[in-house]
GROMACS .gro file of C-alpha atoms in nm:
model
  413
    1MET     CA    1  -0.246   3.562  -0.737
    2GLU     CA    2   0.116   3.452  -0.759
    3GLU     CA    3   0.015   3.084  -0.740
    4ALA     CA    4  -0.213   3.118  -1.042
    5LYS     CA    5   0.072   3.264  -1.249
    6ARG     CA    6   0.351   3.025  -1.157
    7GLY     CA    7   0.132   2.732  -1.047
    8TYR     CA    8   0.088   2.573  -0.707
    9THR     CA    9   0.370   2.386  -0.543
   10LEU     CA   10   0.305   2.018  -0.493
   11GLU     CA   11   0.248   2.071  -0.121
   12GLU     CA   12   0.005   2.360  -0.183
   13ALA     CA   13  -0.185   2.168  -0.448
   14ARG     CA   14  -0.211   1.856  -0.236
   15ALA     CA   15  -0.338   2.049   0.066
   16ARG     CA   16  -0.601   2.241  -0.139
   17LEU     CA   17  -0.716   1.926  -0.311
   18LEU     CA   18  -0.745   1.700  -0.007
   19ASP     CA   19  -0.913   1.968   0.207
   20ALA     CA   20  -1.197   1.975  -0.046
   21LEU     CA   21  -1.260   1.599  -0.032
   22SER     CA   22  -1.444   1.364   0.202
   23PRO     CA   23  -1.518   0.990   0.194
   24LEU     CA   24  -1.785   0.871  -0.046
   25PRO     CA   25  -2.113   0.756   0.110
   26GLY     CA   26  -2.191   0.388   0.121
   27ARG     CA   27  -2.049   0.079   0.286
   28ASP     CA   28  -2.000  -0.280   0.179
   29THR     CA   29  -1.999  -0.598   0.385
   30CYS     CA   30  -1.702  -0.776   0.239
   31PRO     CA   31  -1.601  -1.141   0.287
   32LEU     CA   32  -1.283  -1.127   0.489
   33HIS     CA   33  -1.081  -1.323   0.234
   34GLN     CA   34  -1.163  -1.055  -0.025
   35SER     CA   35  -1.096  -0.756   0.201
   36ARG     CA   36  -0.722  -0.707   0.151
   37GLY     CA   37  -0.666  -0.347   0.038
   38ARG     CA   38  -1.013  -0.230   0.146
   39VAL     CA   39  -1.064   0.051   0.400
   40LEU     CA   40  -1.252  -0.030   0.718
   41ALA     CA   41  -1.578   0.151   0.788
   42ALA     CA   42  -1.627  -0.032   1.122
   43PRO     CA   43  -1.358  -0.159   1.359
   44LEU     CA   44  -1.256  -0.523   1.383
   45ALA     CA   45  -1.232  -0.679   1.729
   46ALA     CA   46  -1.154  -1.027   1.856
   47PRO     CA   47  -1.477  -1.205   1.960
   48ARG     CA   48  -1.287  -1.428   2.206
   49ALA     CA   49  -0.944  -1.495   2.347
   50VAL     CA   50  -0.700  -1.642   2.097
   51PRO     CA   51  -0.576  -1.912   2.116
   52GLY     CA   52  -0.811  -1.946   2.414
   53PHE     CA   53  -0.603  -2.205   2.598
   54ARG     CA   54  -0.253  -2.241   2.735
   55ALA     CA   55  -0.043  -2.382   2.453
   56SER     CA   56   0.308  -2.521   2.434
   57SER     CA   57   0.557  -2.324   2.227
   58MET     CA   58   0.799  -2.619   2.210
   59ASP     CA   59   0.803  -2.993   2.152
   60GLY     CA   60   0.880  -3.148   2.489
   61TYR     CA   61   0.711  -3.252   2.813
   62ALA     CA   62   0.450  -3.072   3.024
   63LEU     CA   63   0.505  -3.099   3.397
   64ARG     CA   64   0.488  -2.917   3.728
   65ALA     CA   65   0.793  -2.695   3.778
   66VAL     CA   66   0.811  -2.809   4.140
   67ASP     CA   67   0.871  -3.166   4.010
   68GLY     CA   68   1.140  -3.054   3.769
   69GLN     CA   69   1.461  -3.105   3.963
   70PRO     CA   70   1.758  -3.204   3.745
   71GLY     CA   71   1.820  -3.577   3.756
   72ARG     CA   72   1.471  -3.665   3.874
   73SER     CA   73   1.278  -3.924   3.675
   74LEU     CA   74   0.911  -3.867   3.591
   75PRO     CA   75   0.675  -4.121   3.432
   76VAL     CA   76   0.510  -4.007   3.106
   77ALA     CA   77   0.135  -4.040   3.157
   78GLY     CA   78   0.021  -3.964   2.804
   79CYS     CA   79   0.041  -3.725   2.510
   80SER     CA   80  -0.103  -3.386   2.416
   81ALA     CA   81  -0.083  -3.310   2.043
   82ALA     CA   82  -0.208  -3.013   1.842
   83GLY     CA   83  -0.582  -3.061   1.808
   84ALA     CA   84  -0.577  -3.369   2.034
   85PRO     CA   85  -0.541  -3.262   2.402
   86TYR     CA   86  -0.437  -3.502   2.679
   87GLY     CA   87  -0.778  -3.434   2.831
   88ARG     CA   88  -0.705  -3.504   3.198
   89PRO     CA   89  -0.540  -3.308   3.479
   90LEU     CA   90  -0.172  -3.379   3.529
   91GLN     CA   91  -0.101  -3.559   3.856
   92PRO     CA   92   0.193  -3.461   4.081
   93GLY     CA   93   0.513  -3.636   3.986
   94GLN     CA   94   0.403  -3.702   3.626
   95ALA     CA   95   0.484  -3.559   3.284
   96VAL     CA   96   0.291  -3.551   2.957
   97ARG     CA   97   0.448  -3.564   2.613
   98ILE     CA   98   0.349  -3.242   2.435
   99PHE     CA   99   0.396  -3.088   2.092
  100THR     CA  100   0.409  -2.727   1.972
  101GLY     CA  101   0.064  -2.568   1.973
  102ALA     CA  102  -0.093  -2.839   2.190
  103VAL     CA  103  -0.301  -2.771   2.502
  104VAL     CA  104  -0.101  -2.769   2.826
  105PRO     CA  105  -0.295  -2.995   3.064
  106ASP     CA  106  -0.441  -2.859   3.384
  107GLY     CA  107  -0.195  -2.901   3.670
  108ALA     CA  108   0.112  -2.841   3.452
  109ASP     CA  109   0.283  -2.503   3.473
  110ALA     CA  110   0.594  -2.556   3.255
  111VAL     CA  111   0.723  -2.733   2.945
  112ALA     CA  112   1.066  -2.896   2.933
  113PRO     CA  113   1.204  -2.888   2.576
  114GLN     CA  114   1.278  -3.235   2.447
  115GLU     CA  115   1.645  -3.146   2.396
  116ASP     CA  116   1.673  -3.087   2.774
  117VAL     CA  117   1.521  -3.425   2.858
  118ARG     CA  118   1.654  -3.781   2.848
  119LEU     CA  119   1.392  -4.043   2.762
  120MET     CA  120   1.425  -4.373   2.955
  121GLN     CA  121   1.236  -4.681   2.839
  122GLY     CA  122   1.424  -4.968   3.003
  123ASP     CA  123   1.219  -5.230   3.190
  124LEU     CA  124   0.955  -4.982   3.305
  125PRO     CA  125   0.594  -5.050   3.194
  126ASP     CA  126   0.560  -4.685   3.085
  127PRO     CA  127   0.822  -4.447   2.945
  128ALA     CA  128   0.986  -4.204   3.181
  129ILE     CA  129   1.203  -3.896   3.147
  130THR     CA  130   1.499  -3.762   3.336
  131LEU     CA  131   1.546  -3.386   3.342
  132GLU     CA  132   1.889  -3.252   3.260
  133GLY     CA  133   1.836  -2.888   3.358
  134PRO     CA  134   1.632  -2.667   3.589
  135ILE     CA  135   1.264  -2.592   3.518
  136HIS     CA  136   1.100  -2.254   3.578
  137PRO     CA  137   0.725  -2.192   3.618
  138GLY     CA  138   0.567  -2.068   3.298
  139GLN     CA  139   0.854  -2.160   3.065
  140TRP     CA  140   0.759  -2.237   2.704
  141ILE     CA  141   0.387  -2.185   2.767
  142ARG     CA  142   0.184  -1.942   2.560
  143SER     CA  143  -0.088  -1.738   2.727
  144PRO     CA  144  -0.453  -1.807   2.632
  145GLN     CA  145  -0.459  -1.442   2.517
  146GLU     CA  146  -0.122  -1.439   2.342
  147GLU     CA  147  -0.271  -1.337   2.005
  148ALA     CA  148  -0.574  -1.146   2.131
  149ALA     CA  149  -0.787  -1.088   2.438
  150PRO     CA  150  -1.168  -1.089   2.411
  151GLY     CA  151  -1.277  -0.759   2.253
  152GLU     CA  152  -0.919  -0.656   2.168
  153PRO     CA  153  -0.908  -0.416   1.868
  154LEU     CA  154  -0.762  -0.580   1.559
  155ALA     CA  155  -0.801  -0.295   1.308
  156SER     CA  156  -0.957   0.052   1.324
  157VAL     CA  157  -1.188   0.262   1.109
  158GLY     CA  158  -1.001   0.417   0.818
  159GLN     CA  159  -0.732   0.149   0.819
  160ARG     CA  160  -0.647  -0.017   0.488
  161LEU     CA  161  -0.636  -0.390   0.550
  162SER     CA  162  -0.306  -0.562   0.477
  163SER     CA  163  -0.250  -0.933   0.422
  164VAL     CA  164  -0.141  -0.965   0.786
  165ASP     CA  165  -0.448  -0.773   0.910
  166VAL     CA  166  -0.675  -1.012   0.721
  167ALA     CA  167  -0.486  -1.320   0.837
  168ARG     CA  168  -0.497  -1.212   1.202
  169ALA     CA  169  -0.869  -1.133   1.186
  170ALA     CA  170  -0.935  -1.471   1.025
  171GLY     CA  171  -0.728  -1.639   1.295
  172CYS     CA  172  -0.953  -1.472   1.551
  173GLY     CA  173  -1.261  -1.621   1.384
  174LEU     CA  174  -1.395  -1.324   1.188
  175ARG     CA  175  -1.549  -1.388   0.845
  176THR     CA  176  -1.655  -1.043   0.717
  177ALA     CA  177  -1.550  -0.678   0.735
  178GLN     CA  178  -1.748  -0.357   0.688
  179VAL     CA  179  -1.561  -0.141   0.440
  180TYR     CA  180  -1.612   0.192   0.266
  181ALA     CA  181  -1.728   0.193  -0.094
  182ARG     CA  182  -1.454   0.230  -0.351
  183PRO     CA  183  -1.472   0.521  -0.595
  184ARG     CA  184  -1.582   0.429  -0.946
  185VAL     CA  185  -1.335   0.577  -1.194
  186ALA     CA  186  -1.374   0.660  -1.563
  187LEU     CA  187  -1.083   0.736  -1.797
  188LEU     CA  188  -1.081   0.976  -2.091
  189ILE     CA  189  -0.767   0.971  -2.306
  190THR     CA  190  -0.752   1.267  -2.544
  191GLY     CA  191  -0.531   1.350  -2.840
  192SER     CA  192  -0.579   1.337  -3.217
  193GLU     CA  193  -0.234   1.183  -3.250
  194LEU     CA  194  -0.311   0.876  -3.036
  195ARG     CA  195  -0.396   0.527  -3.158
  196PRO     CA  196  -0.454   0.215  -2.947
  197ALA     CA  197  -0.176  -0.044  -2.957
  198GLY     CA  198  -0.207  -0.271  -3.255
  199HIS     CA  199  -0.378  -0.011  -3.475
  200PRO     CA  200  -0.190   0.110  -3.783
  201LEU     CA  201  -0.011   0.443  -3.749
  202ALA     CA  202  -0.067   0.726  -3.993
  203PRO     CA  203   0.205   0.989  -4.032
  204GLY     CA  204   0.238   1.193  -3.713
  205THR     CA  205   0.046   0.949  -3.491
  206ILE     CA  206   0.170   0.739  -3.197
  207HIS     CA  207   0.040   0.452  -2.991
  208ASP     CA  208  -0.125   0.544  -2.663
  209SER     CA  209   0.054   0.458  -2.338
  210ASN     CA  210  -0.144   0.679  -2.097
  211GLY     CA  211  -0.454   0.460  -2.109
  212PRO     CA  212  -0.275   0.134  -2.026
  213LEU     CA  213  -0.061   0.309  -1.764
  214LEU     CA  214  -0.353   0.461  -1.573
  215LEU     CA  215  -0.563   0.148  -1.605
  216LEU     CA  216  -0.287  -0.062  -1.451
  217LEU     CA  217  -0.212   0.190  -1.174
  218LEU     CA  218  -0.580   0.190  -1.079
  219GLU     CA  219  -0.592  -0.189  -1.095
  220GLN     CA  220  -0.289  -0.200  -0.864
  221LEU     CA  221  -0.483   0.017  -0.617
  222GLY     CA  222  -0.791  -0.206  -0.649
  223ILE     CA  223  -1.001   0.079  -0.791
  224PRO     CA  224  -1.273  -0.026  -1.039
  225VAL     CA  225  -1.270   0.140  -1.381
  226VAL     CA  226  -1.629   0.173  -1.505
  227GLY     CA  227  -1.565   0.342  -1.839
  228ARG     CA  228  -1.287   0.427  -2.085
  229GLU     CA  229  -1.283   0.632  -2.403
  230TRP     CA  230  -1.027   0.766  -2.650
  231VAL     CA  231  -1.135   1.095  -2.810
  232ASP     CA  232  -0.954   1.321  -3.056
  233ASP     CA  233  -0.918   1.697  -3.004
  234ASP     CA  234  -1.270   1.785  -3.115
  235PRO     CA  235  -1.459   2.008  -2.864
  236GLN     CA  236  -1.801   1.861  -2.936
  237ARG     CA  237  -1.691   1.499  -2.910
  238LEU     CA  238  -1.492   1.584  -2.597
  239GLU     CA  239  -1.795   1.749  -2.438
  240ARG     CA  240  -2.016   1.445  -2.503
  241ALA     CA  241  -1.752   1.208  -2.368
  242LEU     CA  242  -1.687   1.416  -2.055
  243LEU     CA  243  -2.056   1.438  -1.963
  244LYS     CA  244  -2.121   1.069  -2.035
  245LEU     CA  245  -1.825   0.943  -1.834
  246ALA     CA  246  -1.881   1.187  -1.546
  247GLY     CA  247  -2.243   1.074  -1.522
  248ARG     CA  248  -2.150   0.712  -1.458
  249SER     CA  249  -1.853   0.760  -1.222
  250ASP     CA  250  -1.741   0.914  -0.894
  251VAL     CA  251  -1.405   1.019  -1.039
  252LEU     CA  252  -1.323   1.117  -1.396
  253ILE     CA  253  -0.958   1.121  -1.499
  254SER     CA  254  -0.849   1.261  -1.834
  255THR     CA  255  -0.510   1.301  -1.995
  256GLY     CA  256  -0.418   1.583  -2.231
  257GLY     CA  257  -0.601   1.900  -2.327
  258VAL     CA  258  -0.539   2.097  -2.005
  259SER     CA  259  -0.255   2.322  -2.119
  260VAL     CA  260  -0.280   2.650  -2.313
  261GLY     CA  261  -0.255   2.537  -2.676
  262ASP     CA  262  -0.520   2.598  -2.941
  263GLU     CA  263  -0.617   2.230  -2.931
  264ASP     CA  264  -0.630   2.207  -2.550
  265HIS     CA  265  -1.008   2.198  -2.502
  266VAL     CA  266  -1.051   1.996  -2.182
  267ARG     CA  267  -0.983   2.269  -1.927
  268PRO     CA  268  -1.215   2.526  -2.096
  269LEU     CA  269  -1.486   2.257  -2.109
  270LEU     CA  270  -1.439   2.189  -1.738
  271GLU     CA  271  -1.481   2.558  -1.662
  272ARG     CA  272  -1.800   2.573  -1.872
  273LEU     CA  273  -1.958   2.241  -1.777
  274GLY     CA  274  -1.845   2.214  -1.414
  275THR     CA  275  -1.616   2.390  -1.170
  276LEU     CA  276  -1.240   2.439  -1.183
  277GLN     CA  277  -1.082   2.426  -0.836
  278PHE     CA  278  -0.731   2.508  -0.955
  279TRP     CA  279  -0.499   2.466  -1.251
  280ARG     CA  280  -0.124   2.456  -1.311
  281LEU     CA  281   0.151   2.317  -1.089
  282PHE     CA  282   0.491   2.461  -1.003
  283LEU     CA  283   0.648   2.123  -1.075
  284LYS     CA  284   0.846   1.929  -1.329
  285PRO     CA  285   0.721   1.700  -1.472
  286GLY     CA  286   0.350   1.778  -1.449
  287ARG     CA  287   0.286   2.150  -1.486
  288PRO     CA  288  -0.048   2.132  -1.676
  289PHE     CA  289  -0.276   1.971  -1.416
  290ALA     CA  290  -0.639   2.071  -1.354
  291THR     CA  291  -0.893   1.956  -1.096
  292GLY     CA  292  -1.254   2.038  -1.016
  293THR     CA  293  -1.598   1.880  -1.046
  294MET     CA  294  -1.823   1.786  -1.336
  295ALA     CA  295  -2.174   1.635  -1.332
  296GLY     CA  296  -2.127   1.517  -0.973
  297ALA     CA  297  -1.790   1.354  -1.037
  298ARG     CA  298  -1.453   1.468  -0.913
  299PHE     CA  299  -1.241   1.560  -1.215
  300PHE     CA  300  -0.865   1.528  -1.260
  301GLY     CA  301  -0.712   1.656  -1.581
  302LEU     CA  302  -0.363   1.510  -1.613
  303PRO     CA  303  -0.098   1.622  -1.860
  304GLY     CA  304  -0.069   1.442  -2.191
  305ASN     CA  305   0.298   1.348  -2.158
  306PRO     CA  306   0.308   1.000  -2.004
  307VAL     CA  307   0.567   1.066  -1.730
  308SER     CA  308   0.383   1.384  -1.629
  309ALA     CA  309   0.058   1.189  -1.619
  310ALA     CA  310   0.215   0.918  -1.403
  311VAL     CA  311   0.380   1.162  -1.161
  312THR     CA  312   0.070   1.377  -1.110
  313PHE     CA  313  -0.139   1.063  -1.064
  314LEU     CA  314   0.097   0.933  -0.795
  315GLN     CA  315   0.138   1.270  -0.620
  316LEU     CA  316  -0.221   1.401  -0.632
  317VAL     CA  317  -0.478   1.155  -0.765
  318ARG     CA  318  -0.360   0.864  -0.552
  319PRO     CA  319  -0.400   1.049  -0.218
  320ALA     CA  320  -0.733   1.191  -0.338
  321LEU     CA  321  -0.861   0.840  -0.410
  322GLN     CA  322  -0.747   0.735  -0.063
  323VAL     CA  323  -0.956   1.012   0.097
  324LEU     CA  324  -1.260   0.924  -0.115
  325GLU     CA  325  -1.219   0.563  -0.002
  326GLY     CA  326  -1.223   0.664   0.365
  327ALA     CA  327  -0.851   0.633   0.436
  328THR     CA  328  -0.595   0.880   0.563
  329PRO     CA  329  -0.360   0.959   0.273
  330GLU     CA  330  -0.037   0.764   0.297
  331PRO     CA  331   0.264   0.977   0.201
  332TRP     CA  332   0.537   0.809   0.006
  333PRO     CA  333   0.817   0.691   0.237
  334ARG     CA  334   1.115   0.928   0.210
  335LEU     CA  335   1.482   0.860   0.267
  336ARG     CA  336   1.810   1.042   0.227
  337VAL     CA  337   2.029   0.904  -0.053
  338ARG     CA  338   2.358   1.004  -0.210
  339LEU     CA  339   2.398   1.050  -0.583
  340ALA     CA  340   2.604   0.783  -0.753
  341THR     CA  341   2.669   1.013  -1.052
  342PRO     CA  342   2.663   1.391  -1.106
  343LEU     CA  343   2.330   1.550  -1.198
  344ARG     CA  344   2.277   1.854  -1.419
  345ARG     CA  345   1.944   2.019  -1.496
  346ARG     CA  346   1.780   2.348  -1.588
  347SER     CA  347   1.660   2.564  -1.303
  348GLY     CA  348   1.309   2.709  -1.295
  349ARG     CA  349   1.080   2.455  -1.129
  350PRO     CA  350   1.114   2.193  -0.856
  351GLU     CA  351   1.170   1.856  -1.018
  352LEU     CA  352   1.109   1.493  -0.930
  353ILE     CA  353   1.398   1.303  -1.087
  354ARG     CA  354   1.341   0.936  -1.161
  355ALA     CA  355   1.624   0.722  -1.022
  356ARG     CA  356   1.725   0.369  -0.934
  357LEU     CA  357   1.822   0.268  -0.582
  358GLY     CA  358   2.152   0.093  -0.515
  359MET     CA  359   2.404   0.051  -0.234
  360ASP     CA  360   2.767   0.145  -0.187
  361GLN     CA  361   3.022  -0.095  -0.038
  362GLN     CA  362   2.927   0.013   0.313
  363GLY     CA  363   2.559  -0.055   0.254
  364ASN     CA  364   2.456   0.311   0.225
  365PRO     CA  365   2.178   0.394  -0.026
  366LEU     CA  366   2.284   0.537  -0.360
  367ALA     CA  367   2.067   0.690  -0.634
  368THR     CA  368   2.139   0.672  -1.006
  369PRO     CA  369   1.916   0.893  -1.226
  370CYS     CA  370   1.741   0.702  -1.505
  371GLY     CA  371   1.904   0.876  -1.800
  372ASN     CA  372   1.709   1.127  -2.010
  373GLN     CA  373   1.442   1.282  -1.787
  374SER     CA  374   1.208   1.395  -2.067
  375SER     CA  375   0.844   1.395  -1.956
  376GLY     CA  376   0.754   1.211  -2.276
  377ARG     CA  377   0.997   0.926  -2.210
  378LEU     CA  378   0.839   0.645  -2.009
  379ALA     CA  379   1.177   0.471  -2.001
  380SER     CA  380   1.278   0.718  -1.727
  381LEU     CA  381   1.014   0.554  -1.504
  382GLN     CA  382   1.094   0.199  -1.606
  383GLY     CA  383   1.277   0.038  -1.318
  384ALA     CA  384   1.269   0.359  -1.114
  385ASP     CA  385   1.271   0.304  -0.738
  386LEU     CA  386   1.295   0.670  -0.637
  387LEU     CA  387   1.177   1.021  -0.714
  388LEU     CA  388   1.461   1.256  -0.616
  389GLU     CA  389   1.338   1.589  -0.479
  390VAL     CA  390   1.534   1.874  -0.637
  391ASP     CA  391   1.445   2.238  -0.568
  392ALA     CA  392   1.375   2.501  -0.833
  393SER     CA  393   1.709   2.683  -0.820
  394THR     CA  394   1.942   2.384  -0.836
  395THR     CA  395   2.127   2.335  -1.166
  396ALA     CA  396   2.404   2.091  -1.072
  397LEU     CA  397   2.461   1.832  -0.802
  398PRO     CA  398   2.794   1.648  -0.772
  399ALA     CA  399   2.827   1.276  -0.715
  400GLY     CA  400   2.811   1.194  -0.346
  401VAL     CA  401   2.580   1.479  -0.245
  402ALA     CA  402   2.283   1.381  -0.028
  403VAL     CA  403   1.927   1.445  -0.149
  404MET     CA  404   1.583   1.347  -0.021
  405ALA     CA  405   1.393   1.092  -0.227
  406GLN     CA  406   1.049   0.936  -0.233
  407LEU     CA  407   1.054   0.556  -0.229
  408LEU     CA  408   0.818   0.422  -0.496
  409ARG     CA  409   0.836   0.055  -0.410
  410LEU     CA  410   0.555  -0.036  -0.172
  411PRO     CA  411   0.568  -0.295   0.110
  412VAL     CA  412   0.472  -0.651   0.019
  413LEU     CA  413   0.255  -0.710   0.325
   0.00000   0.00000   0.00000
């Protein structure tokens, strides 16, 4: 097949991969305050109306709108504060001092803001107010169901809970959420040239960055890592590590060893010990990528170059983990940007160019590529806000030309 020779496009690979996946079995009952980032396995609904009473949205005076003619004086019968209601029905011709969030007493149908009221103490035994503007029924009063009606859906199955989702559910009185189980991930970092940070370097060796990078990306997603190993390019040691890690995890991610070199043993081992779904991408960076299954675990073989590993993780492993966790994959937000500087590249494969996001004087988004785009240079990802989408045939783009870009920075809430 043509795809097998050139590799699958990113869109083809993503579709093939995600079509083969389904959510993992198992659910957890999670304390609500720990549920941010988890995926709902059962809907959340409000058990009652919230706030459940008519509340003032202003500091002022509760009264009957019919009594609210400008210039009329009304005696102040008492006070309704947040958490301390007035507690009695309002009588005709009276007003009650009220504060934001406090219960509007029965009989009142409006709130006059304190800035529209003149307070008169004088010789009267009780304070009184004079209204300086018209009053309309319902003004500055929140509905008992302003936040939620009884049984109102708050979040649906498959939804990943945000900070605001959790806060709203807590405000409606919920304490727990039923969520899908998270996939357990194991990491295998391969390469005879790699040494952990802090270890002395022999000639021809380098410190590993793939392990820390993937560990932190998974931590950012809230995915538990249940095992990690560094193994050199020895087929027997690789086989033992693959089977051990696959046996204790739902997802096994490796880096290196999936290309076509004499020391690339991981892909042949996957074909012998498990199943290979597909291999090779029509993409730069990230061509040598393999996926399949091994010992009951889903396997992802990422390239050894750190930028290629990061890009294939973000483009393919991340959405796969979302499906396994019961969520609908969330595509990266895309926007059209203009190049701040010219861009030159070799044709041959579609490329995701790392770039920083800026603005021109009119506030329009501008993209500045992050220097040398080598797949072995993590500095091209450092500070990158965007992945510019450049097609296979393009060799040069002038400054000012518009391109589509994926936005890497995620929302805070």
